[in-house]
PDB file of C-alpha atoms in Angstrom:
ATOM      1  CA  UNK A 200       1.712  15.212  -4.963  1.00  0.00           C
ATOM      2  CA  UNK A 201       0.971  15.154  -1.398  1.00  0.00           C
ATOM      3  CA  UNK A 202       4.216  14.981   0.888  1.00  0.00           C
ATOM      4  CA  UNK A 203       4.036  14.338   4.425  1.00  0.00           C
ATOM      5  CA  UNK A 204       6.127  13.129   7.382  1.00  0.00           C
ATOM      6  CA  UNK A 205       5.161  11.032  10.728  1.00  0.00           C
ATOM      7  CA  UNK A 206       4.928  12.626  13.744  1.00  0.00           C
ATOM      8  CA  UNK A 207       4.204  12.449  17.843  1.00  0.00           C
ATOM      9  CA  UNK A 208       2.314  14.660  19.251  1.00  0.00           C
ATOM     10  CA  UNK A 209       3.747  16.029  22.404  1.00  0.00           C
ATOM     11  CA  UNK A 210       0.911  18.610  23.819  1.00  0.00           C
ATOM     12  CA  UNK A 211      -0.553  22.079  22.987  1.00  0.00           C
ATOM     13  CA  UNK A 212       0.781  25.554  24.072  1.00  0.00           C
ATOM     14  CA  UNK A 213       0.550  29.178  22.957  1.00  0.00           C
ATOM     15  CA  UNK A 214       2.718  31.788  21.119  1.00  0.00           C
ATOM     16  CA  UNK A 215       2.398  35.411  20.236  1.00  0.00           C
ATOM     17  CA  UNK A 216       2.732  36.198  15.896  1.00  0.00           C
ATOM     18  CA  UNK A 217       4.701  39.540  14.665  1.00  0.00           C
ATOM     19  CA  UNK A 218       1.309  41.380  15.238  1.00  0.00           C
ATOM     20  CA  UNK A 219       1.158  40.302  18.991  1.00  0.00           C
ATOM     21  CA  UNK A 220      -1.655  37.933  18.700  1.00  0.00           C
ATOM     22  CA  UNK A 221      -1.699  35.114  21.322  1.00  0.00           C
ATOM     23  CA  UNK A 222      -2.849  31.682  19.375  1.00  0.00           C
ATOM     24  CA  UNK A 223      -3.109  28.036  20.517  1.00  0.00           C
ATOM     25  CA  UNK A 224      -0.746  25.828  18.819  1.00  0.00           C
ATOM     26  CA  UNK A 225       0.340  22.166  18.874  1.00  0.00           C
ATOM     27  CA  UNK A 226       3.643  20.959  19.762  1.00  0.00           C
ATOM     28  CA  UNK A 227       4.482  17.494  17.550  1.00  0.00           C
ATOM     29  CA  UNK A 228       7.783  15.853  17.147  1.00  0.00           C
ATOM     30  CA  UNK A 229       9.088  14.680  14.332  1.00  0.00           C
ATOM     31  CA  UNK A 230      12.339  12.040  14.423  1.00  0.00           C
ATOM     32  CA  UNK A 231      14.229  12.110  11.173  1.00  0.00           C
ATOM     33  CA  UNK A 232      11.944   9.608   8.799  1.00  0.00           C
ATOM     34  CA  UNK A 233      13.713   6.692   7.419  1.00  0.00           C
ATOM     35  CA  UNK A 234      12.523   5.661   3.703  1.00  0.00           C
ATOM     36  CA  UNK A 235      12.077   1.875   3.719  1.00  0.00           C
ATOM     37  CA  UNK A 236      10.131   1.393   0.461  1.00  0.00           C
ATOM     38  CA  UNK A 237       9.804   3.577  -2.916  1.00  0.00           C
ATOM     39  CA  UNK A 238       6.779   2.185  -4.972  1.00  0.00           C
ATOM     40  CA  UNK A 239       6.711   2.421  -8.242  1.00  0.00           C
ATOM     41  CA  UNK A 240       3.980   2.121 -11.275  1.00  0.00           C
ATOM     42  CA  UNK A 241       6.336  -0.455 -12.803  1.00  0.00           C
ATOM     43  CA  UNK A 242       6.627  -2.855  -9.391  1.00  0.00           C
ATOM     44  CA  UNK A 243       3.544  -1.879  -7.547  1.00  0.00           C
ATOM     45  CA  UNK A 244       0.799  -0.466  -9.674  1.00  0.00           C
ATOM     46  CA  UNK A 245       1.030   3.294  -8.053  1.00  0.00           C
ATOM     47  CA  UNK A 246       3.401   5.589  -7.000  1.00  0.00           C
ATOM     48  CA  UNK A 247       4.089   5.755  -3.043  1.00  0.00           C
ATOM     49  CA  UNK A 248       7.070   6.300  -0.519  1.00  0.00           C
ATOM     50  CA  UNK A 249       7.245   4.247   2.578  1.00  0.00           C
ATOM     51  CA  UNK A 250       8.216   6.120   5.814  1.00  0.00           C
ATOM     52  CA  UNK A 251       9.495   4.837   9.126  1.00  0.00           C
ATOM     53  CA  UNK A 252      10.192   6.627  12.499  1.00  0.00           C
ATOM     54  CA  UNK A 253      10.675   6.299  15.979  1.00  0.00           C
ATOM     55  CA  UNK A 254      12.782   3.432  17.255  1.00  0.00           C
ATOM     56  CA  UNK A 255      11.126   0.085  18.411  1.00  0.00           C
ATOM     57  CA  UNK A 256      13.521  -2.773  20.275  1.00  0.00           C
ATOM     58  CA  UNK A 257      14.418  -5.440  18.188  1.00  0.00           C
ATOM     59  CA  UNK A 258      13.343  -8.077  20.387  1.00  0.00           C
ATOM     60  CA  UNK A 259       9.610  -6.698  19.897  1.00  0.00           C
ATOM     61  CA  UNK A 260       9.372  -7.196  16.085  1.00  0.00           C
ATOM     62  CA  UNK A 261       8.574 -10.260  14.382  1.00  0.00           C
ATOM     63  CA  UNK A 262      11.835 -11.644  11.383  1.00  0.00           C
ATOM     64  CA  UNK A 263       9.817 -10.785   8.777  1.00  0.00           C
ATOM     65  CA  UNK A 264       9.219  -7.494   9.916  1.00  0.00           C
ATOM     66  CA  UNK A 265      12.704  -6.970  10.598  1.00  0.00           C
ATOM     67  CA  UNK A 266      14.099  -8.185   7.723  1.00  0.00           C
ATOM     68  CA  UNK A 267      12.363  -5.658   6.229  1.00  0.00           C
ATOM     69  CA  UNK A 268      14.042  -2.940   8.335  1.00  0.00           C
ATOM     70  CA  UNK A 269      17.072  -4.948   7.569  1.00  0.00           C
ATOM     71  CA  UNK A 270      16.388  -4.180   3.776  1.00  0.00           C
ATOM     72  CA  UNK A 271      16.047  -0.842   4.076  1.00  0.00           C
ATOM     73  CA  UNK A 272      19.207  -0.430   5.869  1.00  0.00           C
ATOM     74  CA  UNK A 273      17.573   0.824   9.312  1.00  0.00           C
ATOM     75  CA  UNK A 274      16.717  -0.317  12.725  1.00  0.00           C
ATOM     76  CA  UNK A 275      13.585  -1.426  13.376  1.00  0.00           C
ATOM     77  CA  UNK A 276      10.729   1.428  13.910  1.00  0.00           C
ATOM     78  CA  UNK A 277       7.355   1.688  15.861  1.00  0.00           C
ATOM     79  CA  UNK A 278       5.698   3.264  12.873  1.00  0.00           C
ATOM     80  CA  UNK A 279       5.532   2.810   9.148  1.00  0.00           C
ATOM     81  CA  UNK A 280       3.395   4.431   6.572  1.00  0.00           C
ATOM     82  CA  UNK A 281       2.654   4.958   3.151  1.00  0.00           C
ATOM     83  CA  UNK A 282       2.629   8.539   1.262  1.00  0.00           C
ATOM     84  CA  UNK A 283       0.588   7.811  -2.051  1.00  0.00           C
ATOM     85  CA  UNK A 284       2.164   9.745  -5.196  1.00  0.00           C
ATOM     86  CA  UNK A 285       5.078  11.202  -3.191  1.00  0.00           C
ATOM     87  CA  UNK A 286       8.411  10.611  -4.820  1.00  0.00           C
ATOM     88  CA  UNK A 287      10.939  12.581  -2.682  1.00  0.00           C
ATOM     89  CA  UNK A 288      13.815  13.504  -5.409  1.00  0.00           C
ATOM     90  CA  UNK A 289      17.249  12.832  -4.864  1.00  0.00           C
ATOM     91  CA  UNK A 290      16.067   9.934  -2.089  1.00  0.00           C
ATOM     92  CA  UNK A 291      16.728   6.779  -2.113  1.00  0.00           C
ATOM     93  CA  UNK A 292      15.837   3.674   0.279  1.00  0.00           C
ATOM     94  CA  UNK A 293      17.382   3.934   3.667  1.00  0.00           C
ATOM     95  CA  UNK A 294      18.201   7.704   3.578  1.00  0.00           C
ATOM     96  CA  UNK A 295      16.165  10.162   5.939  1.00  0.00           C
ATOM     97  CA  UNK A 296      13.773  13.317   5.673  1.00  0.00           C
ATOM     98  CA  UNK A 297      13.677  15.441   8.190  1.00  0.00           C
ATOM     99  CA  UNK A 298      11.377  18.417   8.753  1.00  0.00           C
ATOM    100  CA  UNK A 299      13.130  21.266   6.985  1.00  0.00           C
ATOM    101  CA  UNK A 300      13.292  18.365   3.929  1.00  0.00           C
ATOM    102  CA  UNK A 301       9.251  18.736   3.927  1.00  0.00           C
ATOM    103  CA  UNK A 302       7.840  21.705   5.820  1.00  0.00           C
ATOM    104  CA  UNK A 303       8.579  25.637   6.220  1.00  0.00           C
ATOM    105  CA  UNK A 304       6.826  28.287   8.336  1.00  0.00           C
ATOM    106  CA  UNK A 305       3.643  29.579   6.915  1.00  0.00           C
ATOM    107  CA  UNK A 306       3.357  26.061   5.125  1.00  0.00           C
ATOM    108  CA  UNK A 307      -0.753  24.835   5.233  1.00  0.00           C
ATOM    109  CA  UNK A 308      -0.996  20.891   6.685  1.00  0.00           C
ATOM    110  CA  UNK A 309      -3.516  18.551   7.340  1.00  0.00           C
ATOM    111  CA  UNK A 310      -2.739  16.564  10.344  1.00  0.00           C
ATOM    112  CA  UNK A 311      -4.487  12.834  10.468  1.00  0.00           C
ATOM    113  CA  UNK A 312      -4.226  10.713  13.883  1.00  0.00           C
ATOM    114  CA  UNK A 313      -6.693   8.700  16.010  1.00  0.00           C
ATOM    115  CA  UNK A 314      -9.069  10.491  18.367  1.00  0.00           C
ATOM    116  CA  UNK A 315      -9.097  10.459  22.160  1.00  0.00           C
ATOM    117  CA  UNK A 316     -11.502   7.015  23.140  1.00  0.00           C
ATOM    118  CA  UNK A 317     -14.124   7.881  25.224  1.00  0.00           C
ATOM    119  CA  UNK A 318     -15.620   4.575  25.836  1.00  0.00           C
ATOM    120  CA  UNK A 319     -19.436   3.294  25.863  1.00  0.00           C
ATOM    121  CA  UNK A 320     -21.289   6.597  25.456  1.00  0.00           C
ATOM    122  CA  UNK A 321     -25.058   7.721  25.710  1.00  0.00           C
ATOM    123  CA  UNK A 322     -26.422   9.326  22.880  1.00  0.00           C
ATOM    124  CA  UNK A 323     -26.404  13.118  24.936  1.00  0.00           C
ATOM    125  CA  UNK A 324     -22.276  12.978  25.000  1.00  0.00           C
ATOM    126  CA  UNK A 325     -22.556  10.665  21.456  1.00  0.00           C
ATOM    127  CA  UNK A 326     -24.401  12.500  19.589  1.00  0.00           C
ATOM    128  CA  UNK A 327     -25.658  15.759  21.595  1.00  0.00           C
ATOM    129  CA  UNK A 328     -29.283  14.920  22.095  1.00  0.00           C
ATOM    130  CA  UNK A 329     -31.153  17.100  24.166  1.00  0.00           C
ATOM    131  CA  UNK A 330     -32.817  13.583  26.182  1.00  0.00           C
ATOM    132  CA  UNK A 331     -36.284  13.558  26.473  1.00  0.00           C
ATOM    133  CA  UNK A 332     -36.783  16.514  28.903  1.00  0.00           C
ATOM    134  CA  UNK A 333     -37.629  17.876  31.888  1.00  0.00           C
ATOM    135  CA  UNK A 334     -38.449  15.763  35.055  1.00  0.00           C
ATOM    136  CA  UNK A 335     -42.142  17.286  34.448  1.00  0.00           C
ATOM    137  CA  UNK A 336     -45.328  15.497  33.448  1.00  0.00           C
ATOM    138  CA  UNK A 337     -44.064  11.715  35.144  1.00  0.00           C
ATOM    139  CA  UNK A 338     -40.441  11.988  33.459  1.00  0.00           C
ATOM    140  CA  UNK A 339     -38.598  11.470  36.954  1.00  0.00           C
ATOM    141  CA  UNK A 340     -35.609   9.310  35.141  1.00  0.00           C
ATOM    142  CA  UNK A 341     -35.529  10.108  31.608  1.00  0.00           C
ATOM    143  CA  UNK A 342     -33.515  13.018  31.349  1.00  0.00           C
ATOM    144  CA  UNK A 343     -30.704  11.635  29.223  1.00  0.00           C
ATOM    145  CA  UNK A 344     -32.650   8.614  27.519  1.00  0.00           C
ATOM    146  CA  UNK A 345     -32.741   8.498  23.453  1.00  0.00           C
ATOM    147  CA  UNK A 346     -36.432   8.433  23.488  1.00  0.00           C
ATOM    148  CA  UNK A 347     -38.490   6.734  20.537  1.00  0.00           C
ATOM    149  CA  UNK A 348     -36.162   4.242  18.254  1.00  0.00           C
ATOM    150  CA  UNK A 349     -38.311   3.241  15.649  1.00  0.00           C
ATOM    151  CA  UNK A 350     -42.498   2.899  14.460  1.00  0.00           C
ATOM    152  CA  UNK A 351     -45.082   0.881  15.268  1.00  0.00           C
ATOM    153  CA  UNK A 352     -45.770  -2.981  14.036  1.00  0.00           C
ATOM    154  CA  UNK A 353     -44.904  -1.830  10.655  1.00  0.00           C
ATOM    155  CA  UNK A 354     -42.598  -2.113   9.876  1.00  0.00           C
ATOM    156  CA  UNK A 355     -42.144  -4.173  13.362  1.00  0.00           C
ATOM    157  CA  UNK A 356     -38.028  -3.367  13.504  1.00  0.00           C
ATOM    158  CA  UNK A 357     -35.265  -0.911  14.027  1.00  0.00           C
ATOM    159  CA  UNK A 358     -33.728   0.787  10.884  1.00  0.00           C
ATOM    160  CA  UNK A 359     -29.984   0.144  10.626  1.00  0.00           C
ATOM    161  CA  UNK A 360     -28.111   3.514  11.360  1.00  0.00           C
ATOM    162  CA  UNK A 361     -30.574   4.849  14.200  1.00  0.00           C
ATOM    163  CA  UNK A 362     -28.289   6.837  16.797  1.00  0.00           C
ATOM    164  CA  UNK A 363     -27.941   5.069  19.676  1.00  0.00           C
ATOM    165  CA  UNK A 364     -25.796   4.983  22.612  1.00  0.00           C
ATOM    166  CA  UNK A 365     -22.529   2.693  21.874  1.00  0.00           C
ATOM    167  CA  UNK A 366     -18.652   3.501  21.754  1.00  0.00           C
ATOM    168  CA  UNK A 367     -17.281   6.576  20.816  1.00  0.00           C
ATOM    169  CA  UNK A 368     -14.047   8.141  19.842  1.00  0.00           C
ATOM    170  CA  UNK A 369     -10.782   6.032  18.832  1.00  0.00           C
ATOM    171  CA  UNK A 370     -11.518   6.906  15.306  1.00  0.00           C
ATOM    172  CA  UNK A 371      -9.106   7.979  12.723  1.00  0.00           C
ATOM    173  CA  UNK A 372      -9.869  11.689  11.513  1.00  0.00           C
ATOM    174  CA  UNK A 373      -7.595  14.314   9.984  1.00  0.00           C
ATOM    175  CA  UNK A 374      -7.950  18.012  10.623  1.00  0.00           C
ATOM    176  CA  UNK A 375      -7.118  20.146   7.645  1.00  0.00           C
ATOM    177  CA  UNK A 376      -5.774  23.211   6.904  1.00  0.00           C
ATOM    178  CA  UNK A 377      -3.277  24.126  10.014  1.00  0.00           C
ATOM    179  CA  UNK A 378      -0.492  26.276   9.587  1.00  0.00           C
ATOM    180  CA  UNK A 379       2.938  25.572  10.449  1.00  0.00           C
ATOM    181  CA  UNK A 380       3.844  28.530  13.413  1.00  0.00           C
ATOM    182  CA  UNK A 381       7.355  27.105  13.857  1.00  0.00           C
ATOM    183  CA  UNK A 382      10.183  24.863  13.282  1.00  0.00           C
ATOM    184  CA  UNK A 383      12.851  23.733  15.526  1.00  0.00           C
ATOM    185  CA  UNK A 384      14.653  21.687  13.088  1.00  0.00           C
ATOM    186  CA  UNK A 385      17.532  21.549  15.861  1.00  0.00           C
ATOM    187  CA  UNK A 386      15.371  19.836  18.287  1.00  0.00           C
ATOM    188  CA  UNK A 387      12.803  17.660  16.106  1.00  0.00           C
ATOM    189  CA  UNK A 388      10.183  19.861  16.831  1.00  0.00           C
ATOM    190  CA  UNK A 389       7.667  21.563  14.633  1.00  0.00           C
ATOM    191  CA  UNK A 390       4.148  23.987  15.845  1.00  0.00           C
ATOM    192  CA  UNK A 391       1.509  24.161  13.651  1.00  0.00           C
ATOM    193  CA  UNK A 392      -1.945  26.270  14.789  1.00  0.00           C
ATOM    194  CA  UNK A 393      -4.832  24.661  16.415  1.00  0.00           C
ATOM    195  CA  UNK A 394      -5.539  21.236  17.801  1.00  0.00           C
ATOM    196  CA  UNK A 395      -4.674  17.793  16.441  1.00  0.00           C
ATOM    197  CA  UNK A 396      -6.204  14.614  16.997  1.00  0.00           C
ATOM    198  CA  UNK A 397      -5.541  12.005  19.368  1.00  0.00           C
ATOM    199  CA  UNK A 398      -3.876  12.243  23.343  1.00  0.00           C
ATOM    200  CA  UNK A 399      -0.443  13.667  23.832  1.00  0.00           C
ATOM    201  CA  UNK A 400       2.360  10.749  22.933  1.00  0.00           C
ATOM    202  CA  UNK A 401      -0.147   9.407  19.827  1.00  0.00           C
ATOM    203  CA  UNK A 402       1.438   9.242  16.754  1.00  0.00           C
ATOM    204  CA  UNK A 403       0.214  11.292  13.623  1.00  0.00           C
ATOM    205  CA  UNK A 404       0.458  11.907   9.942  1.00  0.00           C
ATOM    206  CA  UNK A 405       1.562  15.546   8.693  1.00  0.00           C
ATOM    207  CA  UNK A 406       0.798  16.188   5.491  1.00  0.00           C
ATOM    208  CA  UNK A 407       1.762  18.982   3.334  1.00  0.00           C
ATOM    209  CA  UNK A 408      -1.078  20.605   0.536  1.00  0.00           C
TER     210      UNK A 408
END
């Protein structure tokens, strides 16, 4: 069973251990999470808990939506997701986890969010070509150009998957195996080691291995 929580992430600091070792962690909040669905094999096929956190206005959700909120005994929230085969015991709809529910120091996460876009890319900042070289032997404006795409007339096209320059980032990518450096249950607030995906306000997924 993989339990998790949702989470914000705030921005990265550092922080010395026991041992006096100065480490890079992430700050992310994490808002009591509001259980608006419990799947079961019977009703649903598979077995899956349906979080909710962070407040959203009313006025900005559709009836359905809200009705569903409604349902569950909560207002309505920015973010929902689904933790598959994570039954939290002695839960039911419309109570909340919080982070001491889920998490403890020392704990190992994985941490899934979507990356930072960066836009229409060439393939040097895409995929770190090299470009086709020095400004030597008539290359006076090819320095960051793919080069060579494909063959000759056979097979007369471009093979689907060729690297090429198009959009990068905004992609949804989990970083595993982060530690949890520290909790500050009092304040929503949890560290856990290393970097996270996504810019600071972006809203992740913590889960716990």
């Amino acid at each position: 069973m993989s339990s998790g929580l949702i989470g914000k992430k705030v921005g990265m600091t550092n922080v010395f251990d026991d041992n006096g070792r100065n480490y890079a962690v992430t700050v992310i909040e994490v808002e009591p999470c509001v259980i608006t669905q419990i799947k079961t094999e019977e009703t649903d096929g598979y077995q899956a808990v349906q979080l909710a956190s962070f407040d959203k206005k009313a006025k900005n959700v559709s009836k359905p939506v809200l009705g569903h909120f409604e349902k569950a005994g909560t207002t309505p929230k920015q973010y929902v997701k689904e933790f598959r085969d994570f039954i939290p015991e002695g839960f039911d709809v419309g109570d909340e986890l919080n982070i001491e529910d889920i998490f403890n120091v020392g704990d190992t996460v994985d941490v899934a969010g979507i990356t930072k876009g960066k836009g229409f890319t060439g393939v040097v900042k895409r995929y770190n070509f090299s470009g086709v070289g020095e400004a030597t032997h008539g290359q006076h404006n090819r320095q960051r150009h793919p080069g060579s795409i494909g063959q000759a007339s056979d097979p007369a096209r471009v093979f689907p998957g060729i690297k090429m320059a198009g959009r990068s980032g905004n992609e949804r990518t989990k970083i595993k195996n982060l530690t949890v450096a520290k909790i500050f249950a009092e304040s929503n607030l949890m560290m856990v080691t290393g970097s996270v995906p996504g810019p600071n306000g972006r809203f992740v997924e913590i889960y716990n291995r």
